[in-house]
Coordinates of C-alpha atoms in Angstrom, one line a residue:
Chain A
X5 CA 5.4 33.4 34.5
X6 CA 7.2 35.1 31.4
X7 CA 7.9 33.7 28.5
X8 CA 10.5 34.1 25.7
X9 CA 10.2 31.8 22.5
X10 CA 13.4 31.8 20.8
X11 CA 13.3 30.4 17.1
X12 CA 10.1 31.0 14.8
X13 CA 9.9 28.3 12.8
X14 CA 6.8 26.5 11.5
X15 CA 7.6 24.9 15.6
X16 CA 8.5 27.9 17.4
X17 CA 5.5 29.6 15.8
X18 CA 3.1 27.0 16.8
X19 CA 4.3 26.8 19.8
X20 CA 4.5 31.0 20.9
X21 CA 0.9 31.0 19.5
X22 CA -0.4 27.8 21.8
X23 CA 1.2 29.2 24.8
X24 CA -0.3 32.7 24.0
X25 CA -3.5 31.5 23.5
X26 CA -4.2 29.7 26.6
X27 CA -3.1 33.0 28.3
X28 CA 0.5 32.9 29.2
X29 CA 2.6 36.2 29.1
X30 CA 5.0 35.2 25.7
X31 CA 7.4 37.5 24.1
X32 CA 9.2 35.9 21.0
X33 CA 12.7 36.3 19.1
X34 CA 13.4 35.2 15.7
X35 CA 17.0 36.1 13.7
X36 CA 14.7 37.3 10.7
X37 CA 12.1 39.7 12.5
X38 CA 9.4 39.6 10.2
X39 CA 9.0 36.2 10.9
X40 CA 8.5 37.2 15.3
X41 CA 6.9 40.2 14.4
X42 CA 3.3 38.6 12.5
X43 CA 2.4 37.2 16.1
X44 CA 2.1 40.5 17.1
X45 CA -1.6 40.5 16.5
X46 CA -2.0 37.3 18.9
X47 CA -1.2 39.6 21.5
X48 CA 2.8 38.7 21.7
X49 CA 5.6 41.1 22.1
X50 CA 8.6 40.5 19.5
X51 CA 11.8 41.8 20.2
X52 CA 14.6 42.8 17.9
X53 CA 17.3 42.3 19.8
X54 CA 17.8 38.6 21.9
X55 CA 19.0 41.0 25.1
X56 CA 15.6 42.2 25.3
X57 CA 13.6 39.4 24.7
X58 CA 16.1 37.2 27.3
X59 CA 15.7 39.9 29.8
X60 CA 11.7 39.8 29.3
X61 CA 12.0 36.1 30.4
X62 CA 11.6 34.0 33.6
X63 CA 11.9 30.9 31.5
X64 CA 13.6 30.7 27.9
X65 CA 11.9 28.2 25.3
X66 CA 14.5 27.2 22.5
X67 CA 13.1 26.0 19.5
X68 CA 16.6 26.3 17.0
X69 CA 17.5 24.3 14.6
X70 CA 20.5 22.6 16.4
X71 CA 23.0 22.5 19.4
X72 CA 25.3 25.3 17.4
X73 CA 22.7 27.6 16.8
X74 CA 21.9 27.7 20.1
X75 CA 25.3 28.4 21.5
X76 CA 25.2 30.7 18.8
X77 CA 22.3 32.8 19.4
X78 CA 22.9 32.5 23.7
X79 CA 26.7 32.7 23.7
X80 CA 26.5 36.3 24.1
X81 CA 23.5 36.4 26.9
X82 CA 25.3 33.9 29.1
X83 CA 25.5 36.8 31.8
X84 CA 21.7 37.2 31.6
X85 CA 20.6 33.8 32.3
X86 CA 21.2 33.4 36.1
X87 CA 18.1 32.6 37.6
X88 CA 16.0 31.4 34.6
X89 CA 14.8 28.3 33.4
X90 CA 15.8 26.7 30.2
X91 CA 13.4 24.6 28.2
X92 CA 15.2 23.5 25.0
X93 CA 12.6 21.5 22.7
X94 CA 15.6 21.1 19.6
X95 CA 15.9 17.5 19.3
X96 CA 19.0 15.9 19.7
X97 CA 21.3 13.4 21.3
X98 CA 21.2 12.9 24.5
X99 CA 25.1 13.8 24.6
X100 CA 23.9 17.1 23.8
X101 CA 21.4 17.2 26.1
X102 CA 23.9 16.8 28.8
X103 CA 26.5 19.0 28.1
X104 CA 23.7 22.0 27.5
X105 CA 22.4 20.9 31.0
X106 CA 26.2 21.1 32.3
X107 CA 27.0 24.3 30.6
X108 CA 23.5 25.8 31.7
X109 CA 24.5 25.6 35.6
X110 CA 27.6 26.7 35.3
X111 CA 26.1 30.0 34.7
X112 CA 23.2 29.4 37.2
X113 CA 20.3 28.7 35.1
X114 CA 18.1 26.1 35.5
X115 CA 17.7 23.1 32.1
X116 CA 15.1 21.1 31.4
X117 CA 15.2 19.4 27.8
X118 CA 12.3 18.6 25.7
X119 CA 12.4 16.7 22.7
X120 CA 9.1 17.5 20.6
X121 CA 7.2 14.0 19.5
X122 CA 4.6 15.7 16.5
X123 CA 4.1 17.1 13.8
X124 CA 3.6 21.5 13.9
X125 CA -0.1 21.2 13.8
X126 CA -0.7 18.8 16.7
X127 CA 0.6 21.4 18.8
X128 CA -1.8 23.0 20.8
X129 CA -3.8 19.9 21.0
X130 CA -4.7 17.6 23.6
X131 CA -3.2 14.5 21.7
X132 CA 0.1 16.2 20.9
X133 CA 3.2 15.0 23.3
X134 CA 6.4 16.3 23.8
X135 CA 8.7 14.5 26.2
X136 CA 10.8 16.1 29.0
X137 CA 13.7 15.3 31.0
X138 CA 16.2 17.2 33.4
X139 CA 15.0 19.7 36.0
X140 CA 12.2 18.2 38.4
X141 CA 11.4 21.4 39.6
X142 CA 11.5 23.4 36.5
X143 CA 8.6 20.5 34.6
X144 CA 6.8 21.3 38.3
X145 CA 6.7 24.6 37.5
X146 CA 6.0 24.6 33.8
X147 CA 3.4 21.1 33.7
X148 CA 0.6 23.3 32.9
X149 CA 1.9 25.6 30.6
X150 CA 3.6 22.8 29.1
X151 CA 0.5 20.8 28.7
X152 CA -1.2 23.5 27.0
X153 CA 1.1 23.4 24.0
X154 CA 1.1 19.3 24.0
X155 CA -1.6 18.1 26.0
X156 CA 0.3 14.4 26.5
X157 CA 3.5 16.3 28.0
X158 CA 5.2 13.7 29.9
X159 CA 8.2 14.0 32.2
X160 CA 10.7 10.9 31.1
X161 CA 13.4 11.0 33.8
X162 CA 15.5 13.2 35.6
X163 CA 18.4 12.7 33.4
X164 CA 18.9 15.4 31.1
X165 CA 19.3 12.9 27.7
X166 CA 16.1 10.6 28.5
X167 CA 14.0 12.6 26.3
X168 CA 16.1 12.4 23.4
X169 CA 16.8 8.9 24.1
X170 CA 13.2 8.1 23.5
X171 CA 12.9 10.3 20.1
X172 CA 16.0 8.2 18.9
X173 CA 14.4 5.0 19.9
X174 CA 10.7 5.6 19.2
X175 CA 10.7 8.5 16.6
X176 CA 14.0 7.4 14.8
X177 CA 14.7 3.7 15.2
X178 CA 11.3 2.8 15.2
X179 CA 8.8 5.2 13.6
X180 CA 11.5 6.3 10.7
X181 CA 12.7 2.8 9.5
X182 CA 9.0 1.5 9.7
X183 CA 7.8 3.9 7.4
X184 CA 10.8 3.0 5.3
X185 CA 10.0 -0.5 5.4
X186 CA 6.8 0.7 4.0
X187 CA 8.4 2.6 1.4
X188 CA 9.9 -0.4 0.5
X189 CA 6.8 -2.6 0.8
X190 CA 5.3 -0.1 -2.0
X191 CA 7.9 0.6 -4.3
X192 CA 7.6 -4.2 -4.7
X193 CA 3.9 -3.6 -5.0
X194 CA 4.1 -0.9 -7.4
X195 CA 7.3 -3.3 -9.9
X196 CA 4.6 -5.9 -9.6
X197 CA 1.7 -3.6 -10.9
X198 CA -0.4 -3.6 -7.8
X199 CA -1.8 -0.3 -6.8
X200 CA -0.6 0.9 -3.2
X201 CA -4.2 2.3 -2.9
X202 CA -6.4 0.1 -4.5
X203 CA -9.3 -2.2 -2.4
X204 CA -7.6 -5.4 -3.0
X205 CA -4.7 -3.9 -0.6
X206 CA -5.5 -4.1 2.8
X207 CA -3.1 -1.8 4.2
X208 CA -5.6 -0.6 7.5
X209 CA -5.6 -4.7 7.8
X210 CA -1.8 -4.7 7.8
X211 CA -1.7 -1.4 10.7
X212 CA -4.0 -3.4 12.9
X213 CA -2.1 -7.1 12.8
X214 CA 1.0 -5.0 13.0
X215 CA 0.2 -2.7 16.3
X216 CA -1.1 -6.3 17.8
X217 CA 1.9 -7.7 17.6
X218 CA 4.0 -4.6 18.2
X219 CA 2.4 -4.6 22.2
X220 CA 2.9 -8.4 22.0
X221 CA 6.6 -7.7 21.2
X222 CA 7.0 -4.7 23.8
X223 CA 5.7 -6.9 26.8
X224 CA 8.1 -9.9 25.3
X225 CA 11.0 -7.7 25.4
X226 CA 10.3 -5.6 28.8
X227 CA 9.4 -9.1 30.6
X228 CA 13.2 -11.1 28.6
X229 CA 10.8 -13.5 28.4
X230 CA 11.5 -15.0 24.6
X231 CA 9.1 -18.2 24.5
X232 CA 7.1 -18.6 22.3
X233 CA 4.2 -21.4 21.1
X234 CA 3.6 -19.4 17.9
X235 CA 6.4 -18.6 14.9
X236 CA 10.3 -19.0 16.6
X237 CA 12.8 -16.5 15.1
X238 CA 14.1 -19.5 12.7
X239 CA 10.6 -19.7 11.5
X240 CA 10.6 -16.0 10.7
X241 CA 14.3 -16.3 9.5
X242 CA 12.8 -18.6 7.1
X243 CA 10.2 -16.6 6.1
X244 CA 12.1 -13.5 5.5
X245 CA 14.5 -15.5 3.4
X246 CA 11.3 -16.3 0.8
X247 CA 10.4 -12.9 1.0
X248 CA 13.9 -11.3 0.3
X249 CA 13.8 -13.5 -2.8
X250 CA 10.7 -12.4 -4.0
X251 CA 11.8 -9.1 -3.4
X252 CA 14.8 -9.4 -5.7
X253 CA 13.6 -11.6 -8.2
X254 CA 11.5 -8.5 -9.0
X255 CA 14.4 -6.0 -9.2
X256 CA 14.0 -4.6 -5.8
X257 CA 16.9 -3.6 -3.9
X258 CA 15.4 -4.8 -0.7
X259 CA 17.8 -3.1 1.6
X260 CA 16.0 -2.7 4.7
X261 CA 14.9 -6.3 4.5
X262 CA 18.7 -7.1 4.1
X263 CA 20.0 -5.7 6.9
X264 CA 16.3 -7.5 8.2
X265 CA 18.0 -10.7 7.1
X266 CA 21.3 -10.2 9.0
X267 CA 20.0 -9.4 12.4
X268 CA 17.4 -13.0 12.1
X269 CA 21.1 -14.5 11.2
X270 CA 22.8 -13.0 14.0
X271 CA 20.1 -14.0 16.4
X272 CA 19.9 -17.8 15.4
X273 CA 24.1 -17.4 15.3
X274 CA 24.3 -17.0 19.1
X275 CA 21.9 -19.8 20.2
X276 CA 18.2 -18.4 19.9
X277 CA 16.9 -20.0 16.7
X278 CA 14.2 -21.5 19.4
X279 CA 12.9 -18.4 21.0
X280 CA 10.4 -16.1 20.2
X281 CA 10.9 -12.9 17.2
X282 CA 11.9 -10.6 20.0
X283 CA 15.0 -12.6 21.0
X284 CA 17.0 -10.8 18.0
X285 CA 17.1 -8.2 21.0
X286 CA 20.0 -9.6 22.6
X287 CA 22.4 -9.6 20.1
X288 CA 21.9 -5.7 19.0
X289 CA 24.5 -4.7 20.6
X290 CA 27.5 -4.0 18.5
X291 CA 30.0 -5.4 21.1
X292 CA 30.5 -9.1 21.4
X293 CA 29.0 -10.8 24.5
Chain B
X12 CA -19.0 -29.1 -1.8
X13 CA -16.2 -31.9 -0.8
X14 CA -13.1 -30.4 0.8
X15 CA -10.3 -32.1 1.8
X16 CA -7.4 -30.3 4.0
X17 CA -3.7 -31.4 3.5
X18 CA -1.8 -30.7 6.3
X19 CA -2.5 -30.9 9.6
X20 CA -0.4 -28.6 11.4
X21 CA -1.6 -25.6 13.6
X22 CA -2.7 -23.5 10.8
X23 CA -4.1 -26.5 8.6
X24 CA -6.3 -27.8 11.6
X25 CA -7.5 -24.3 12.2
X26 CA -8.7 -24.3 8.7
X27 CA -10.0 -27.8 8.8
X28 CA -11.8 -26.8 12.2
X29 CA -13.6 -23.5 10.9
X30 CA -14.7 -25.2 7.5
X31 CA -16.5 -28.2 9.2
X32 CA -17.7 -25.7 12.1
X33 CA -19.8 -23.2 9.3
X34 CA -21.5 -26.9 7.7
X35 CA -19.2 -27.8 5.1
X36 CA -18.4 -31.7 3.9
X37 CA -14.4 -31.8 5.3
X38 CA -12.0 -35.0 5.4
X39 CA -8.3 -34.3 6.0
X40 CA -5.1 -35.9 5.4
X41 CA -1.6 -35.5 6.7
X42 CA 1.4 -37.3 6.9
X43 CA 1.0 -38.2 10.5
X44 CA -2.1 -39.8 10.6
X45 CA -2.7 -39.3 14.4
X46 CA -2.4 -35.2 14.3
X47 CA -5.6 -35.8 11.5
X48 CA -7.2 -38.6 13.6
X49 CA -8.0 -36.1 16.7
X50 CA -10.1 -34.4 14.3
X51 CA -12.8 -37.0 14.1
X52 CA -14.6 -35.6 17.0
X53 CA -15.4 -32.5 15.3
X54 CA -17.6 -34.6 12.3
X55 CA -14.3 -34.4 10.2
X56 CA -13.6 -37.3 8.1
X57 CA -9.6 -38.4 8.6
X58 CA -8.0 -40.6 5.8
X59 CA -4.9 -43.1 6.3
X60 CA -3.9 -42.6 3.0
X61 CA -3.7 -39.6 0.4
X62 CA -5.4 -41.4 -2.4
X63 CA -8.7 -41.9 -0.5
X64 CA -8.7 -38.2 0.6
X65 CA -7.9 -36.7 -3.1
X66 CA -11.0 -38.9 -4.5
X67 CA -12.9 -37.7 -1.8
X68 CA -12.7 -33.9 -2.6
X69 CA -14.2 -32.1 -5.0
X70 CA -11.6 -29.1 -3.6
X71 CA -8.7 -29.9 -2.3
X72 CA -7.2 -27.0 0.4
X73 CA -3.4 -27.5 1.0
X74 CA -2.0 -26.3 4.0
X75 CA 1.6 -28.1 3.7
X76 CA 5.1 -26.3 4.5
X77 CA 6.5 -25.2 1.3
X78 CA 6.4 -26.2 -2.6
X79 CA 8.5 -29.2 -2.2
X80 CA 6.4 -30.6 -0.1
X81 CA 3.4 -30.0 -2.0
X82 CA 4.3 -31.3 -4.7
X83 CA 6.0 -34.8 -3.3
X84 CA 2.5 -35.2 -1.9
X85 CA 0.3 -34.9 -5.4
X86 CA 2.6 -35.8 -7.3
X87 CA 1.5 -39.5 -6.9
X88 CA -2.3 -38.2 -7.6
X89 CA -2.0 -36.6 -11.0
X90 CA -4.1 -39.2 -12.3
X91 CA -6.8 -38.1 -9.7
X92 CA -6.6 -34.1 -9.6
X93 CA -8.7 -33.7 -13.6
X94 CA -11.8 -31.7 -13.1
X95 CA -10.6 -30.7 -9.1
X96 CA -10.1 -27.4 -7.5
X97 CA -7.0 -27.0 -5.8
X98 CA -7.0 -23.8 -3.2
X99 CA -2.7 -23.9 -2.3
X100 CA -3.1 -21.8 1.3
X101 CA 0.6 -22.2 1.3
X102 CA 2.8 -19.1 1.1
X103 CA 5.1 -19.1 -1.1
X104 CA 6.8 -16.7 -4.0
X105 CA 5.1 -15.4 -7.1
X106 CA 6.9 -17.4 -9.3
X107 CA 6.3 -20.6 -7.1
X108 CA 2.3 -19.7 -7.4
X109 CA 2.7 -19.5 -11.1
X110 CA 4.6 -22.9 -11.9
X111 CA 1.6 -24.6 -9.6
X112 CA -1.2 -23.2 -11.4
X113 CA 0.6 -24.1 -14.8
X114 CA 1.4 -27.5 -13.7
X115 CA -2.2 -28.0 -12.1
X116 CA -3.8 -26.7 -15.6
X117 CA -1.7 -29.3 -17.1
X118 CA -3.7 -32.2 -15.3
X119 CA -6.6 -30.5 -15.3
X120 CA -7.0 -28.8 -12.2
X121 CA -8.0 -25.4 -11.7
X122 CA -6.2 -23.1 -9.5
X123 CA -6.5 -20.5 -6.7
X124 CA -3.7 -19.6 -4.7
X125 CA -3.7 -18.2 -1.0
X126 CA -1.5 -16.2 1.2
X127 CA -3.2 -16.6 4.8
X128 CA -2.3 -12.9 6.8
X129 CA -3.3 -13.8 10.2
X130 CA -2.2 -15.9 13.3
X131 CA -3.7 -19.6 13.4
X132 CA -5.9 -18.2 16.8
X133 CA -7.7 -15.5 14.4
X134 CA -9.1 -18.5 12.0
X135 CA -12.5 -18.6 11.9
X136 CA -13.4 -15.4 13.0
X137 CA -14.4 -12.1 10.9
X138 CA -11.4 -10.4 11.3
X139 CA -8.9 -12.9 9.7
X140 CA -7.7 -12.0 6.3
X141 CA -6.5 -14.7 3.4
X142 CA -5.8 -13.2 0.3
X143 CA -6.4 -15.2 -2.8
X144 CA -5.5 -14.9 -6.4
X145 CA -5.6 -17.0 -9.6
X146 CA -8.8 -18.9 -11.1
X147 CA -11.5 -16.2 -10.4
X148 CA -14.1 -18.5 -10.9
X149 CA -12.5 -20.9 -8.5
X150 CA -12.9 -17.8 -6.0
X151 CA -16.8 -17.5 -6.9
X152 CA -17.1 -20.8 -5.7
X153 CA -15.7 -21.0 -2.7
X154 CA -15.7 -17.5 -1.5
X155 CA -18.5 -17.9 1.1
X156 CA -16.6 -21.2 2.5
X157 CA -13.6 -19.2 2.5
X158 CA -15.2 -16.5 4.2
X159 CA -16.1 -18.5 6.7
X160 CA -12.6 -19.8 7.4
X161 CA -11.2 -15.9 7.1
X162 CA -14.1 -13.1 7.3
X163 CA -11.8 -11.0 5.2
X164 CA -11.2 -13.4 2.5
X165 CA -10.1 -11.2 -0.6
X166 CA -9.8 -12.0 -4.4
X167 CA -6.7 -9.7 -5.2
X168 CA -6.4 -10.2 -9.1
X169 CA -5.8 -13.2 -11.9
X170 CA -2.4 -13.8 -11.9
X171 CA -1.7 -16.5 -9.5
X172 CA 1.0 -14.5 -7.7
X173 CA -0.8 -11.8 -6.3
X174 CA -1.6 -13.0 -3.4
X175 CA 2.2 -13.7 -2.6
X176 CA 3.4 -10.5 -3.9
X177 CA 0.6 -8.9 -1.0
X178 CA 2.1 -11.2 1.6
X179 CA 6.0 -10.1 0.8
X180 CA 5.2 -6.6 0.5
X181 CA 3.2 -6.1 3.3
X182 CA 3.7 -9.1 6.0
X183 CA 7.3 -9.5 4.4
X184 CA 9.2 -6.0 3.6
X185 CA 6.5 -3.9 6.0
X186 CA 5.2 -5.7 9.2
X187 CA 8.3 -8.0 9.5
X188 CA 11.1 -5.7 8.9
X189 CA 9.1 -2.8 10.9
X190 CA 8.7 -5.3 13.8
X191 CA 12.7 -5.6 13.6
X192 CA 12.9 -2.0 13.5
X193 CA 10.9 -2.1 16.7
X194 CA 13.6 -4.7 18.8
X195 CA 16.0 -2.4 17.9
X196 CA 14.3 0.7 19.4
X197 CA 13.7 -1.4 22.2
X198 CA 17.1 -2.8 23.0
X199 CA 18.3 0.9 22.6
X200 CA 15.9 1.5 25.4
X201 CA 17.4 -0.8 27.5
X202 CA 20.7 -0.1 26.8
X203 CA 19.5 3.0 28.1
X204 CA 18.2 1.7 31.1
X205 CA 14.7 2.9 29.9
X206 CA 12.2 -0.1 30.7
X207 CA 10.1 -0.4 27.9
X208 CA 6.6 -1.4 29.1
X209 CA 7.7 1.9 31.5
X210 CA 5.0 4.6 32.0
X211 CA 7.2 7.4 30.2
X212 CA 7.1 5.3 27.2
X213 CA 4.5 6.0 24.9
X214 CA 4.6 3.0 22.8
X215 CA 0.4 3.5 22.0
X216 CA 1.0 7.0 21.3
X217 CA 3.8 6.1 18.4
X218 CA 1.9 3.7 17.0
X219 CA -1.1 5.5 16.9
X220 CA 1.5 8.7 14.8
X221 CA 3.0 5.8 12.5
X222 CA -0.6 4.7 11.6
X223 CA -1.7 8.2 10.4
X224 CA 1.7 9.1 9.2
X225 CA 1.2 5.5 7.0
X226 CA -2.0 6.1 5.7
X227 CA -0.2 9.5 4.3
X228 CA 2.3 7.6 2.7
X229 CA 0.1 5.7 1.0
X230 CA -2.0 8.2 -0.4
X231 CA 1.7 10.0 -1.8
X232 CA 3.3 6.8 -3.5
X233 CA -0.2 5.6 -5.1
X234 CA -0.4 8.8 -6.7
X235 CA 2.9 10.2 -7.3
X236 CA 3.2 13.0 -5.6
X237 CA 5.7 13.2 -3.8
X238 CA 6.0 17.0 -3.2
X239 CA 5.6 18.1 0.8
X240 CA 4.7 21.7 2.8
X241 CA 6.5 19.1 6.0
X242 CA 9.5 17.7 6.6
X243 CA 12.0 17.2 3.7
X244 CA 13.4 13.8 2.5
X245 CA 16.5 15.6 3.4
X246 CA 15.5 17.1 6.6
X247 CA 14.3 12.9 7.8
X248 CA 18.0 12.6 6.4
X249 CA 19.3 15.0 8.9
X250 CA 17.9 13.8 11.5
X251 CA 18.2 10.0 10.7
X252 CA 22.0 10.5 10.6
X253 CA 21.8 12.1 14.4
X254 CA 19.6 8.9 15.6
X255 CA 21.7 6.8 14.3
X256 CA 24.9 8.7 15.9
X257 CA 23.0 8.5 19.2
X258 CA 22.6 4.9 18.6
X259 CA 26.3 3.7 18.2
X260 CA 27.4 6.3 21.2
X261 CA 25.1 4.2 22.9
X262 CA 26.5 0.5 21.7
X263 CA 24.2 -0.7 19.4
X264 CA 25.0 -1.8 15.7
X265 CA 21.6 0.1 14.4
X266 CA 21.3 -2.1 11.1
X267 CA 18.3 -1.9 10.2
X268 CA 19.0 2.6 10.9
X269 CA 22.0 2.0 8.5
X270 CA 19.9 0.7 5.5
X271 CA 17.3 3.1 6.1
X272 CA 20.1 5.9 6.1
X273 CA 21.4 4.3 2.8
X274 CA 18.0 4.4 1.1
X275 CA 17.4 8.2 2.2
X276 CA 21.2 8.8 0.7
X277 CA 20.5 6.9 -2.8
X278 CA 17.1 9.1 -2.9
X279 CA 19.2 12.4 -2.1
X280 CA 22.0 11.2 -4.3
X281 CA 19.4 11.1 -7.6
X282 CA 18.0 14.2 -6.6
X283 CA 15.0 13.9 -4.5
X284 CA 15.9 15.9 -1.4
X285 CA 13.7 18.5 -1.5
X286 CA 10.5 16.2 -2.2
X287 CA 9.0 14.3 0.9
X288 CA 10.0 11.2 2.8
X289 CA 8.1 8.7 0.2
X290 CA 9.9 9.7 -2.9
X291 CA 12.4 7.2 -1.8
X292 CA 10.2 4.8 -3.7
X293 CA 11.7 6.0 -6.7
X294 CA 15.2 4.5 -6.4
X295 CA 14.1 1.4 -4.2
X296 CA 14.9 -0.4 -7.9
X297 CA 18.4 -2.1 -8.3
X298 CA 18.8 -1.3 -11.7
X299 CA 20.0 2.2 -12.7
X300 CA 17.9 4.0 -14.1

């Protein structure tokens, strides 16, 4: 199978080089050549032009910036793509997603869309995961090549969007606002003169309660079962009131734990001041019920 | 030593439980006399009235609901409380920690406040964590009794707040708010129609990322450097505002993704764009600076 990397990055370039490495035939393509052209000595062929390096390819890996620079760059080789296999691994939303997949067999190429869950340097390593949706056939074909840039590679659905529904929920809903929670959590302890790193904060402690109760919270929310015979959200409403006011009283802006605040509210608004923490899940929805 | 518990709910009998279980001399107290009655069985002394208890304690733990409370229990026992510990396991706000230890220090009392970090199930094992702060040599004391209640027991500094600045920061502002952060991810997913205890979602894997990705924070806010060879405070701001787009094409009111987005845009808005994610910290304030 032969392989074009489109986009050379810090990700495209981590990914050619995995891919290369573990012995697949990769030829790359980067706007600014110099930046394709260093992978030469890993045994890569970089193209000038995108008509070649299409051409060299059974299988085209995007790796752009966004959904217009990839029309962009393959607006022009739309004539050279029957036959092929797309892999885009550009996050985004899982509208995009769908129309790439859409505009992808209108011109008889196969789509499978990828949406990349680590950091550059994970790749190429057995604990790095990138999440792929769209083309059955096409991850059937590409599982072990895939696998050798992100070990964790996992198929999420056959619907072309799943993957990037996943990033949105897990890297961006989740993973972003929880490390800006943090931030937040910091920035009080710094006002109030407490060192962020020092031994009498026990912030491994804090990781540990907190992925306890995350798996508690998952298994609450995937089962709709709300009960609870520990804290009920109005306890935690409470709580988070105190907390707020702490926050403030110290000249914190407390913004996350604000909007915090107003979901608890909402929550114990529609009926489910009794239930468990995870009950706040049925009144995200920004249409009324 | 004497102790005597004040209040017997779940977490107060917990206490009570693991002090009498590791050999220490316990009588407890609470409002409703048969909720400290049960206790007898386990060598635990219960009183029918408050007086009795206070003059049987040299320490006296309170494990009461709020302030109010506390204080419309003792405040019929100042006469009794001269030449007593009091250890206030209550959580409460800085400020509320400070007027306690100035009002015990009035009557004679000396003063250690607690912020208890774990569920009423880990009590009395090594893992459990309460935080304490005030009267240091209150803490010498008692820290082996304490220890025995909490293996992780921790004296976190002088001032009589610390312990509940800790417990806003970090169970407050960070595990609370990143646990809502969580039920929204989650009811995205299943707006979706993604379940989320499904195989193809990797809830281990991203919390297993946010914990290393946390630890890095951390390390950049204690020491002020907020500079970054990653991912730009405005590249997360990028990509934040296309999560949250995904989110409300998908139905949901993404609060808690709208504060963060608001944080990342008061950080870019005073300049800090090209530094990393955690530089936000610097204008988490809400006074201009």
């Amino acid at each position: 199978m032969r392989y074009t990397i489109v986009g050379m990055g810090l990700m495209g370039t981590a990914v050619a080089r995995a891919l290369a490495s573990s012995g697949h035939d990769v030829a790359v393509w980067n706007r600014t050549h110099e930046r394709a052209q260093v992978l030469e000595s890993h045994g890569i062929t970089a193209y000038e032009d995108v008509e070649s390096a299409v051409d060299h390819a059974e299988t085209i890996v995007l790796v752009l910036l966004d959904q217009a620079t990839a029309f962009e760059v393959l607006g022009g080789q739309v004539d050279r793509i029957a036959g092929k296999a797309i892999i885009n691994l550009m996050t985004g939303t899982p509208q995009e997603a769908a129309e790439f997949s859409s505009i992808a067999a209108q011109y008889g190429a196969r789509y499978l869309d990828g949406a990349i869950e680590c950091y550059p340097h994970h790749i190429g390593s057995p604990e790095a995961l990138i999440n792929l949706s769209g083309d059955a056939e096409v991850w059937a074909q590409h599982e072990d090549a895939l696998k050798s840039v992100a070990g964790l590679s996992t198929f999420v659905g056959a619907d072309p969007g799943a993957a990037n529904v996943l990033d949105a929920a897990l890297a961006g809903t989740f993973h972003s606002v929880a490390l800006g929670a943090l931030c937040e959590a910091l920035a009080f302890l710094k006002a109030a003169g407490i060192d962020p790193a020092g031994p009498e904060v026990s912030i491994e402690y804090a990781l540990e309660v907190f992925k306890e109760e995350a798996l508690h919270l998952v298994a609450a929310v995937a089962s709709d079962d709300f009960t609870t015979t520990e804290a009920t959200l109005e306890v935690y409403l409470g709580a988070v009131r105190q907390w707020r006011s702490s926050m403030l009283a110290s000249g914190q802006r407390a913004s996350l734990m604000t909007a915090h605040l107003h979901n608890l509210e909402i929550a114990e608004a529609a009926g489910h001041g009794a239930l468990g923490f995870g009950a706040q899940v049925l009144t995200t929805s920004s249409h009324r019920a």
